[in-house]
mmCIF file of C-alpha atoms in Angstrom:
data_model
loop_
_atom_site.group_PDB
_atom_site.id
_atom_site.type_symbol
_atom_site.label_atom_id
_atom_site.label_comp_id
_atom_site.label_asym_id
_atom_site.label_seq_id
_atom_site.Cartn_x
_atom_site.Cartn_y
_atom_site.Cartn_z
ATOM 1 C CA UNK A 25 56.427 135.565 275.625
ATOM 2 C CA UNK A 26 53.335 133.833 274.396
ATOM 3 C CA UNK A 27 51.103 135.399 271.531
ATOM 4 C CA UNK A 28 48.367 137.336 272.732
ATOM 5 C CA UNK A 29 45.103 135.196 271.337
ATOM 6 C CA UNK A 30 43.812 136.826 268.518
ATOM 7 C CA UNK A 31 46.593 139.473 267.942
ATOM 8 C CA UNK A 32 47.572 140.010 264.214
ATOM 9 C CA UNK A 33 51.096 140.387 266.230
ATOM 10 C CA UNK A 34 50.852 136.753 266.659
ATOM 11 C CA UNK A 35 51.725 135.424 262.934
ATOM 12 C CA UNK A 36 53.331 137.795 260.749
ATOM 13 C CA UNK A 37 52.530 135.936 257.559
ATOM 14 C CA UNK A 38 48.685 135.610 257.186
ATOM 15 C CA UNK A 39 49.294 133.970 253.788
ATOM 16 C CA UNK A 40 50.679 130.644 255.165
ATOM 17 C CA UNK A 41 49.422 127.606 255.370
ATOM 18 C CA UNK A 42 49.642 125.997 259.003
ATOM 19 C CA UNK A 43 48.773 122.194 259.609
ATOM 20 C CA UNK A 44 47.591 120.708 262.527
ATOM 21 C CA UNK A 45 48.070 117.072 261.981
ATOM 22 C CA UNK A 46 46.361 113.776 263.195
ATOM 23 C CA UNK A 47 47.649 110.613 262.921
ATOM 24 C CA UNK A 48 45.436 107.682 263.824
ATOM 25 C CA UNK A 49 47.144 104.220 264.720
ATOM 26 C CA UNK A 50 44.706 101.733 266.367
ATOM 27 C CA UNK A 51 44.275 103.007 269.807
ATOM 28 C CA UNK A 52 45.771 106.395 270.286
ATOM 29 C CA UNK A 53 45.987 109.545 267.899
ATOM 30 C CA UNK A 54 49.144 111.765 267.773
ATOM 31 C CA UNK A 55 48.168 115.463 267.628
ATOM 32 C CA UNK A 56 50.583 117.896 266.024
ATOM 33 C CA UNK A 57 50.194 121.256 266.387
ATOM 34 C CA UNK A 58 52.923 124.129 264.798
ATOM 35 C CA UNK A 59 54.266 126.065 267.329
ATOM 36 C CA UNK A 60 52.500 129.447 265.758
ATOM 37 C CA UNK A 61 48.943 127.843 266.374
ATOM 38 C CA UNK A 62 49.149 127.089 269.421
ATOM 39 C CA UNK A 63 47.318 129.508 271.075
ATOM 40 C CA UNK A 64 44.779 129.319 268.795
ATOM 41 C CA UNK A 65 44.461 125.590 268.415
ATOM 42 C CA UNK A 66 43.715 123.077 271.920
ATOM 43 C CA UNK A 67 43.597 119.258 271.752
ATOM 44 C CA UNK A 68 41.400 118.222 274.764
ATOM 45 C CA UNK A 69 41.997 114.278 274.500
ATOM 46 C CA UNK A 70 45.723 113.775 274.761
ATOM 47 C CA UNK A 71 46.608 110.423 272.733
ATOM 48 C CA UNK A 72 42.637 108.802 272.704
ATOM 49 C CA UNK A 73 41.906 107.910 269.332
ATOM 50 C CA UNK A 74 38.766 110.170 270.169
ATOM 51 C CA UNK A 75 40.457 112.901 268.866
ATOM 52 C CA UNK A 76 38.723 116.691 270.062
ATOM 53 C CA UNK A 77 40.018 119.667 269.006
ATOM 54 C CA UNK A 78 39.042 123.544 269.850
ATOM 55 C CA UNK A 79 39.637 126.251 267.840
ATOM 56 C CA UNK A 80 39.745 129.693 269.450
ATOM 57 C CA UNK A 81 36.594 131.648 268.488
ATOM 58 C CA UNK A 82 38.822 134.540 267.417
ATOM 59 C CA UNK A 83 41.177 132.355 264.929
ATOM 60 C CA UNK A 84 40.480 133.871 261.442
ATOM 61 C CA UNK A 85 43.112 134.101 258.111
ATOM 62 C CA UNK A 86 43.582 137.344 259.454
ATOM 63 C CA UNK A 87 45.132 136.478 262.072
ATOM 64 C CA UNK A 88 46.453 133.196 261.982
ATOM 65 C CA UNK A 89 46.533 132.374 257.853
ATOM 66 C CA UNK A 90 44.782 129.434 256.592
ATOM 67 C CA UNK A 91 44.661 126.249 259.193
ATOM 68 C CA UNK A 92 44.490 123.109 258.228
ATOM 69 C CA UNK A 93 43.394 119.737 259.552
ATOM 70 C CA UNK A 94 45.283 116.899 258.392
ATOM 71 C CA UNK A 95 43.772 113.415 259.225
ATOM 72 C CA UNK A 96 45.674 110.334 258.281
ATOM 73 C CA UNK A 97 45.945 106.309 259.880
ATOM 74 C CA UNK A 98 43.680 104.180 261.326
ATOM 75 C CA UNK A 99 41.275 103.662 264.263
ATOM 76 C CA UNK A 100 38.091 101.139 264.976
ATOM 77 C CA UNK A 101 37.592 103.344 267.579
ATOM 78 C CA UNK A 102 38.259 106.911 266.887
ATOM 79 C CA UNK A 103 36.574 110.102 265.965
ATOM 80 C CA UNK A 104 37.220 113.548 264.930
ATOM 81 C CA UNK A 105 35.478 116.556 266.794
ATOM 82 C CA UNK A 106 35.936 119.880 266.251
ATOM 83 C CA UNK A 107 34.653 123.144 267.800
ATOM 84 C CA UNK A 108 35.307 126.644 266.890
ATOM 85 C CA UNK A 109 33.718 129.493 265.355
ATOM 86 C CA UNK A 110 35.503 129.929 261.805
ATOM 87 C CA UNK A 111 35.699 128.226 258.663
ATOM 88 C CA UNK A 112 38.096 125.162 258.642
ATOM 89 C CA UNK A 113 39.583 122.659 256.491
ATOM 90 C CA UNK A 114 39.685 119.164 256.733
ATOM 91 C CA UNK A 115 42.409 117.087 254.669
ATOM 92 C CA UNK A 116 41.533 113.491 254.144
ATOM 93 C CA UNK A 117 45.019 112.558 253.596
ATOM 94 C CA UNK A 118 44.406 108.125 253.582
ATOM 95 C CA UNK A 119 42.525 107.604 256.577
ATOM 96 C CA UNK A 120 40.136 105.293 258.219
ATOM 97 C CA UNK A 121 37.987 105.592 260.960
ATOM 98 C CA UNK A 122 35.246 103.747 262.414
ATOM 99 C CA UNK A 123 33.375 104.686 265.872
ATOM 100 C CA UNK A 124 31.190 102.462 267.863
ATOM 101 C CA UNK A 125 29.381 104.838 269.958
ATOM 102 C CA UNK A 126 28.872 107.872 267.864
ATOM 103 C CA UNK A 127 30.132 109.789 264.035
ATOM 104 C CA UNK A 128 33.368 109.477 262.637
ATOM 105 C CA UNK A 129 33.515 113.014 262.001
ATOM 106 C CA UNK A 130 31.491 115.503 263.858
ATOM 107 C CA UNK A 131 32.272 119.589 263.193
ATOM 108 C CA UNK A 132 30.694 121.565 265.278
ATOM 109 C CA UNK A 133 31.435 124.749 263.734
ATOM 110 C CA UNK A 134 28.598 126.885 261.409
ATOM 111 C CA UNK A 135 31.218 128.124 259.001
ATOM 112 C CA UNK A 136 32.559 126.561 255.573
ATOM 113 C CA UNK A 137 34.215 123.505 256.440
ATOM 114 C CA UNK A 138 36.081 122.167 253.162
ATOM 115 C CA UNK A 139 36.861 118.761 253.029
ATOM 116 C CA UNK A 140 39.411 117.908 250.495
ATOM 117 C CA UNK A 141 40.523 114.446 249.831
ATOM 118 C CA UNK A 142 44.371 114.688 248.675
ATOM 119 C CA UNK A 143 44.615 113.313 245.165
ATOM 120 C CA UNK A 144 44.472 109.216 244.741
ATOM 121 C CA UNK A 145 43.625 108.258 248.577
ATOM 122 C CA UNK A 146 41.011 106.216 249.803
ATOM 123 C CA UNK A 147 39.453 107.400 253.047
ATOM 124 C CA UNK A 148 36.841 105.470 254.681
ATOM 125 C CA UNK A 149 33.876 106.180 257.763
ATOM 126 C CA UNK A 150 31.844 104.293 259.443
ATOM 127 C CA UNK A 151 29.858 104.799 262.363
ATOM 128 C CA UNK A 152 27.904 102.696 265.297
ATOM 129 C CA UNK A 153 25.408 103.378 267.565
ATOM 130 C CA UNK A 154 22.463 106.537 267.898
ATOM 131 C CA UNK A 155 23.950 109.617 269.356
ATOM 132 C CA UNK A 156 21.768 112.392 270.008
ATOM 133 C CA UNK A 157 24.219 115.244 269.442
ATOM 134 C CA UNK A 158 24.988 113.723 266.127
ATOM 135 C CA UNK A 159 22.821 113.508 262.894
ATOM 136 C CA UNK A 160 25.320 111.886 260.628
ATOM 137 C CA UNK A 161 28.435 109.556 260.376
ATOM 138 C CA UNK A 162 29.913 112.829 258.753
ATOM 139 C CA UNK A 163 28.399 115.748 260.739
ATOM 140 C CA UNK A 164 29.042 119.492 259.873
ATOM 141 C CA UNK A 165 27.204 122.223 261.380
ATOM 142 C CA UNK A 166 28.453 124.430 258.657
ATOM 143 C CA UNK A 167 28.482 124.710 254.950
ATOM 144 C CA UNK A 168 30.098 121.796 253.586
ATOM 145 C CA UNK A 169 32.302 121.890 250.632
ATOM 146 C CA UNK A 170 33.612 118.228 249.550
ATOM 147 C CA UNK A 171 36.427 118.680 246.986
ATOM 148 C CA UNK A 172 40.060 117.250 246.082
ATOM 149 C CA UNK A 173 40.997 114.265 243.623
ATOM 150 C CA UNK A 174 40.687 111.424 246.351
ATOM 151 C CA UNK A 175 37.895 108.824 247.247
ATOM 152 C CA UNK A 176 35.699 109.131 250.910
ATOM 153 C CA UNK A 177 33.659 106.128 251.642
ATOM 154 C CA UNK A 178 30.868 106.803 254.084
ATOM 155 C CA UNK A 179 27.941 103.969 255.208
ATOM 156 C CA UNK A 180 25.882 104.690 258.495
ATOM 157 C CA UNK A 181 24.286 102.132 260.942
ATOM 158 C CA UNK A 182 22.053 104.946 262.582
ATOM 159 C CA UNK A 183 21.086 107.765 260.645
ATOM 160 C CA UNK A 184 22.388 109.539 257.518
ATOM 161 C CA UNK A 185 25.883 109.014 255.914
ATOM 162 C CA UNK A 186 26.975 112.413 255.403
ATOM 163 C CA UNK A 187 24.870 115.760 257.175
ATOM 164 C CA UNK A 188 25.128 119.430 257.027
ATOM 165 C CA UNK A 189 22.890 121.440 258.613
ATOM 166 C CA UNK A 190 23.741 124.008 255.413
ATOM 167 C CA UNK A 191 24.426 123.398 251.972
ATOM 168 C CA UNK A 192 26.551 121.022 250.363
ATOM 169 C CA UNK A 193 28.880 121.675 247.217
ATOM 170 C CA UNK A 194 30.710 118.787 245.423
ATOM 171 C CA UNK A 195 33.884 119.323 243.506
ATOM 172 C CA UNK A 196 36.071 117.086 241.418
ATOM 173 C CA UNK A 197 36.253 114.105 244.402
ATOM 174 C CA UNK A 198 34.577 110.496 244.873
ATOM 175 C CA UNK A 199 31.797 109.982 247.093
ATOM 176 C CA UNK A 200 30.485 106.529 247.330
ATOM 177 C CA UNK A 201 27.963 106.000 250.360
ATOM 178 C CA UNK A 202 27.659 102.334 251.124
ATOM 179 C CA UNK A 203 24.786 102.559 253.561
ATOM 180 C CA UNK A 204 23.100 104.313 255.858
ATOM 181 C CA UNK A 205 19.833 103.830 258.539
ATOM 182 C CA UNK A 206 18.422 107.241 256.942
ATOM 183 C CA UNK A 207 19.202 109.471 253.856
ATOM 184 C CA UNK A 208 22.918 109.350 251.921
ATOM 185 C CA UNK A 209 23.839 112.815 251.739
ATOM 186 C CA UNK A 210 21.220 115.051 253.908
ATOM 187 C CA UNK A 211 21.210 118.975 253.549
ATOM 188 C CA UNK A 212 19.755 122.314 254.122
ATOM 189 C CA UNK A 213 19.982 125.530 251.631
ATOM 190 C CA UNK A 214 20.755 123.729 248.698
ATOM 191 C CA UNK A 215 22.938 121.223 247.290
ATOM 192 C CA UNK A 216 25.337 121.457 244.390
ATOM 193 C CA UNK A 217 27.417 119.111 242.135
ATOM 194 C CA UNK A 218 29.797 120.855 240.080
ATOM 195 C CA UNK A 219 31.941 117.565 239.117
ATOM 196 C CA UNK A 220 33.203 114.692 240.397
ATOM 197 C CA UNK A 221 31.638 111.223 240.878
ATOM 198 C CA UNK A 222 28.668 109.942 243.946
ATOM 199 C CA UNK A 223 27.831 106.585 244.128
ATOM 200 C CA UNK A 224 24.619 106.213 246.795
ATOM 201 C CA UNK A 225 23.260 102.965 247.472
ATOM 202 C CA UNK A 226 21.996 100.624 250.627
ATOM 203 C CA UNK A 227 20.181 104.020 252.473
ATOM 204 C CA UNK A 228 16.983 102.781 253.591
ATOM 205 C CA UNK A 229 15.273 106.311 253.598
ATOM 206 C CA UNK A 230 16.221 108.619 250.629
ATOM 207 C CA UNK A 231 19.528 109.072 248.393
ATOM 208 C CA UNK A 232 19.634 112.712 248.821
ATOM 209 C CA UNK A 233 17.484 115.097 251.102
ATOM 210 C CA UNK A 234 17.573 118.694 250.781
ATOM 211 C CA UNK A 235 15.489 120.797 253.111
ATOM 212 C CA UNK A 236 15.233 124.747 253.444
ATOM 213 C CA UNK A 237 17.151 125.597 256.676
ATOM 214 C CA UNK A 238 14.217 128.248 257.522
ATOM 215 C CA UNK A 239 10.436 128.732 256.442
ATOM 216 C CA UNK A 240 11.923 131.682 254.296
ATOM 217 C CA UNK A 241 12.864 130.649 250.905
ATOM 218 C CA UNK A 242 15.273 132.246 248.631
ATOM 219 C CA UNK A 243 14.812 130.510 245.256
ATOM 220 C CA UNK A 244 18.360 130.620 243.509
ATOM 221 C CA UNK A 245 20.407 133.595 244.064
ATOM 222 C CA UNK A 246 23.640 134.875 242.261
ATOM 223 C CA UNK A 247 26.333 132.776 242.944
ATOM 224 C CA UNK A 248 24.129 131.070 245.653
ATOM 225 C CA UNK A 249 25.046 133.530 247.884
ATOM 226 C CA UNK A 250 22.736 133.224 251.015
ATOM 227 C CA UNK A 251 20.884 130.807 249.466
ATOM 228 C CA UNK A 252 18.025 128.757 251.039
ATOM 229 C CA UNK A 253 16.250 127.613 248.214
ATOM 230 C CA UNK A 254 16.017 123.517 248.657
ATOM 231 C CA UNK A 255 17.234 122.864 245.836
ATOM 232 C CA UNK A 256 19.573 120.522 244.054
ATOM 233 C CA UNK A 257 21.975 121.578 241.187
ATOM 234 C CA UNK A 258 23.748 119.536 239.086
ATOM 235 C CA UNK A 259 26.167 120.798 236.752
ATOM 236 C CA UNK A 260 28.451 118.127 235.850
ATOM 237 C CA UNK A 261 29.588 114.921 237.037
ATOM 238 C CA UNK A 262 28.292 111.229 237.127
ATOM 239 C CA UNK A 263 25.360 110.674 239.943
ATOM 240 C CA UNK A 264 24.955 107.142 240.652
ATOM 241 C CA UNK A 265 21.884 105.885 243.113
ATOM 242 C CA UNK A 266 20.396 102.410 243.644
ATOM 243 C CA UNK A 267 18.562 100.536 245.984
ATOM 244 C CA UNK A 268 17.229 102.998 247.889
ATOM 245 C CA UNK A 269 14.186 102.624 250.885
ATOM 246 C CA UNK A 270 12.168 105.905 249.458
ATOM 247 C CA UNK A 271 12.956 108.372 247.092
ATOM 248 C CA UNK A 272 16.341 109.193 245.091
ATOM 249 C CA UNK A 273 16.072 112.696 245.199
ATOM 250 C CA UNK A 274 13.932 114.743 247.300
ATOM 251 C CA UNK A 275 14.133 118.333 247.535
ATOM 252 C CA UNK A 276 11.869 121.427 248.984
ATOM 253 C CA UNK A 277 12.615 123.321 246.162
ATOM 254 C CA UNK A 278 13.493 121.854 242.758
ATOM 255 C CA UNK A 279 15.980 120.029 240.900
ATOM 256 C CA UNK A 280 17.836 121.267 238.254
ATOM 257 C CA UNK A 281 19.898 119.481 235.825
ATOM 258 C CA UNK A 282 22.595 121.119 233.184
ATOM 259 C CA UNK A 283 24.543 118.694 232.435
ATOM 260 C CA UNK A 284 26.001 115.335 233.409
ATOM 261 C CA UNK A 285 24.799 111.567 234.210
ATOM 262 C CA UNK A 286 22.057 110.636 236.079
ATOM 263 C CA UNK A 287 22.320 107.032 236.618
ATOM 264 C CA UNK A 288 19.437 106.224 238.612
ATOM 265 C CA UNK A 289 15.515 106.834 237.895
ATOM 266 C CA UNK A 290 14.561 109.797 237.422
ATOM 267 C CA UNK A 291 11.117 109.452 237.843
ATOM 268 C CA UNK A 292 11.660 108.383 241.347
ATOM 269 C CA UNK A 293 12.308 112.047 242.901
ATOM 270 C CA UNK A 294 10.226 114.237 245.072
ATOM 271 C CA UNK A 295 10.132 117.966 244.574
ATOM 272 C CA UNK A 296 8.782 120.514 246.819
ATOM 273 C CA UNK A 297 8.807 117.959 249.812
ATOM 274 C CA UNK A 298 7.091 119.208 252.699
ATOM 275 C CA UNK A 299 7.796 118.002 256.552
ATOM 276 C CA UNK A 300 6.833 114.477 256.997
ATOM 277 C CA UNK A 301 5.112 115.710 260.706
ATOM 278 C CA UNK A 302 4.547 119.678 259.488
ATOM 279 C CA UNK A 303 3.433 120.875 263.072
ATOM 280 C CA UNK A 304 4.469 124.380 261.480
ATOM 281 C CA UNK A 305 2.307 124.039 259.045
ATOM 282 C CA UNK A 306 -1.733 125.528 258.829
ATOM 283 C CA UNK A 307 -4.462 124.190 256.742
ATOM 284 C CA UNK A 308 -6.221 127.544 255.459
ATOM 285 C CA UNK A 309 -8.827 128.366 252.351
ATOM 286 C CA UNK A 310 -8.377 131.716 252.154
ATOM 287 C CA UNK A 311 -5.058 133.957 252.733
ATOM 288 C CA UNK A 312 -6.003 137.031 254.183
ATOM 289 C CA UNK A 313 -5.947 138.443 257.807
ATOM 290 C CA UNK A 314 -8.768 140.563 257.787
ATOM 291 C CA UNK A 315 -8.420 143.301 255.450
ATOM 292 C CA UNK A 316 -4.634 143.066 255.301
ATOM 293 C CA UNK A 317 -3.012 140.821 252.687
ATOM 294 C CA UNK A 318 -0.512 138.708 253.424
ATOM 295 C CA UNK A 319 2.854 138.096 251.371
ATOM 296 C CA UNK A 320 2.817 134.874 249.996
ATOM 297 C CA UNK A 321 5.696 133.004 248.245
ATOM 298 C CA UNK A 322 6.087 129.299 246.931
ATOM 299 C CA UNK A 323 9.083 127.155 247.943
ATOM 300 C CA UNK A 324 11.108 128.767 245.452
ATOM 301 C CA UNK A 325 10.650 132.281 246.573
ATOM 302 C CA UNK A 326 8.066 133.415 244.122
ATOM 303 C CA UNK A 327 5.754 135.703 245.401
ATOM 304 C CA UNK A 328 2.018 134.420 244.971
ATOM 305 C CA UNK A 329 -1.065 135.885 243.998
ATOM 306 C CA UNK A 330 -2.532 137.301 246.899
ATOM 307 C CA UNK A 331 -6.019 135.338 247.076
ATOM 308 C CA UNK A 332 -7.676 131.901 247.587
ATOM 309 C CA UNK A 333 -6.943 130.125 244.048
ATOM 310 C CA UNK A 334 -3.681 128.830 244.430
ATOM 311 C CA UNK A 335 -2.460 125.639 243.417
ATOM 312 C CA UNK A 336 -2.240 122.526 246.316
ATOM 313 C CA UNK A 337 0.936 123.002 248.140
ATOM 314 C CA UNK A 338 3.267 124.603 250.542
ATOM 315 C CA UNK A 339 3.732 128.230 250.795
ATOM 316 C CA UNK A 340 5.183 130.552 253.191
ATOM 317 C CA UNK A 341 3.209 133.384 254.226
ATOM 318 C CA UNK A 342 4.573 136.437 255.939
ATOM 319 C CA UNK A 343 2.863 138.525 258.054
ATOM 320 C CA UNK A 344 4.846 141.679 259.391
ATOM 321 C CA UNK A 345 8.055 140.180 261.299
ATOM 322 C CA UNK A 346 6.546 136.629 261.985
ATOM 323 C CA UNK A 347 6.412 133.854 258.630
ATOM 324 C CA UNK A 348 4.457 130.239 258.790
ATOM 325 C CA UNK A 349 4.071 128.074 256.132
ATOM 326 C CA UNK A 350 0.782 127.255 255.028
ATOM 327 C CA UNK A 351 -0.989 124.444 253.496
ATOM 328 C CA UNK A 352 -3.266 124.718 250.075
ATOM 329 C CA UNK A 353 -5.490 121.740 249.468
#
C-alpha cells in the first residue's frame, strides 16, 4: 500500500539521507527517485533536459529525513526547476548546464536551499534569453547557502549571475562569475562570506548588490537570525572583483570586514544604497504627524532622534502598523 503523504509512518528512519538524482546527457535528463520519496517527490518533464521537479508541501526531515538533489552531466539546453515548500539541497556533483530561453537553475521554494559543490568538481551555468519569472541564471526564492569544496561557474546574458530573494552565505567553495547583463551575486537580508574564494568580473551593473527584503531594517542580529539588515559580512576568504559597469559593492546597510582579502577597490563601494526609482520613498523636513512622533530608524535599525536635524539619507519611519521610508535632504 502506498505511504500516506506526509505520514511519519511513511519513512521510519528520519535520519537518512535520500537522493533524488539527475543526470544530464545532451538532450534528455534521467530522473531517479528512491522508492521511499516517491510520494513526496514528482518529476513533471519525463526525460526533457528541462528538468522540473515538485516537492510535496508537507515533505519535512520529519517526515521524510534529509532529501537531496543530485545534479550531474551535461545539457546546452537544460534547466533545473524546483517547487516545494521546505528547505532543500542541491548537490553540484560535475555538471554543466546552459539554457537558451531562461536560468539554469531556478528554485522556487522560500526556504534554505544549500548548494554544495562536492569536493574538486567544476560545475558550470549559463543562461540565454530575458525571462520574466526569473531574476537570475541561478535563481532561489529562498535563503541561499553556497558551500562544499568544489568550483560553480556562473556568467549571465540577461540579468544577474546568481539571485536570492534572501540572504546569501558563502562557505569553503569557489565562485567565479564570468559575466552577467546586471549585478554578480544579487541579495536581500544580508550577505555573508565565511571562507572560500569569489572571483566577479565582466557584470556590467554592480559586483555585489544587497538590498533589505522589507522597509523594516534589522541591523545585525545574533547569529543573523531574522536578519534584514543589507549588509555584507566578510569574515574570511579571498574576494576578487574587476571590471565592473558600477559599483563593487553596494549595500543598504553597511559593509563589514574582519578579516580576509579584498582584491578589488575598496573605495569603489556604495553603502546605504537607496532604490534607484524610490516610488516608496517621501521627501519630508520635518518628522512628525501632528502631535504624535513617529519612530524613526536608519538603515541599520537604529532608532533616530525624533525631530527635523537628521543627517541626509534614508530612514524608515513607522507609524502605528504601516512603515515608509523617508527621504532627509
Amino acid at each position: 500500500m502506498a505511504a500516506v503523504l506526509g505520514s511519519t509512518a511513511a519513512i521510519a528512519d528520519t535520519k537518512t539521507t535520500y537522493v533524488v538524482n539527475v543526470n544530464y546527457d545532451g538532450t534528455k535528463a534521467t530522473v531517479t527517485i528512491p522508492d521511499a520519496v516517491k510520494d513526496y517527490v514528482t518529476c513533471e518533464s519525463g526525460e526533457s533536459p528541462i528538468v522540473k521537479l515538485v516537492q510535496a508541501p508537507t515533505v519535512s526531515d520529519k517526515t521524510t529525513g534529509e532529501i537531496i538533489y543530485a545534479l550531474k552531466g551535461a545539457t546546452e539546453k537544460g534547466m533545473f526547476y524546483l517547487t516545494g515548500e521546505y528547505k532543500a539541497t542541491l548537490r553540484l556533483d560535475g555538471v554543466t548546464i546552459c539554457n537558451p530561453d531562461s536560468s539554469a537553475i531556478h528554485v522556487k521554494n522560500g526556504k534554505r536551499i544549500k548548494v554544495s559543490m562536492t569536493a574538486n568538481t567544476v560545475n558550470t551555468l549559463s543562461d540565454g534569453v530575458a525571462d520574466t519569472t526569473s531574476k537570475g541564471c541561478f535563481h532561489s526564492k529562498g535563503h541561499t547557502e553556497f558551500v562544499g569544496k568544489g568550483t560553480l561557474n556562473v556568467s549571465s546574458n540577461y540579468r544577474h549571475a546568481i539571485f536570492s530573494k534572501e540572504y546569501v552565505e558563502i562557505k569553503n567553495c569557489t565562485l567565479n562569475i564570468t559575466g552577467a547583463k546586471k549585478d554578480g551575486i544579487h541579495c536581500q537580508e544580508y550577505l555573508l562570506m565565511n571562507s572560500g574564494t569569489v572571483n566577479i568580473s565582466g557584470v556590467e551593473d554592480d559586483g555585489i548588490q544587497v538590498e533589505l527584503k522589507d522597509s523594516v531594517a534589522t541591523g545585525t542580529t545574533k547569529d543573523h537570525e531574522d536578519e534584514n539588515s543589507g549588509n555584507l559580512y566578510m569574515i574570511n576568504g579571498t574576494l576578487t572583483i574587476s571590471d565592473v559597469g558600477d559599483k563593487c559593492i553596494k549595500t543598504y546597510g553597511t559593509i563589514k570586514y574582519s578579516g580576509g582579502k579584498q582584491n578589488f577597490d575598496t573605495a569603489n563601494v556604495k553603502e546605504n544604497a537607496t532604490d534607484d526609482n524610490p516610488s516608496d520613498v517621501s521627501v519630508i523636513k520635518v518628522l512628525r504627524d501632528g502631535d504624535r512622533p513617529n519612530a524613526i530608524y536608519d538603515l541599520s535599525g537604529r532608532q533616530m532622534p525624533n525631530d527635523a536635524c537628521l543627517p541626509k539619507g534614508i530612514y524608515i519611519v513607522k507609524e502605528g502598523d504601516r512603515t515608509r521610508k523617508i527621504l532627509v535632504k
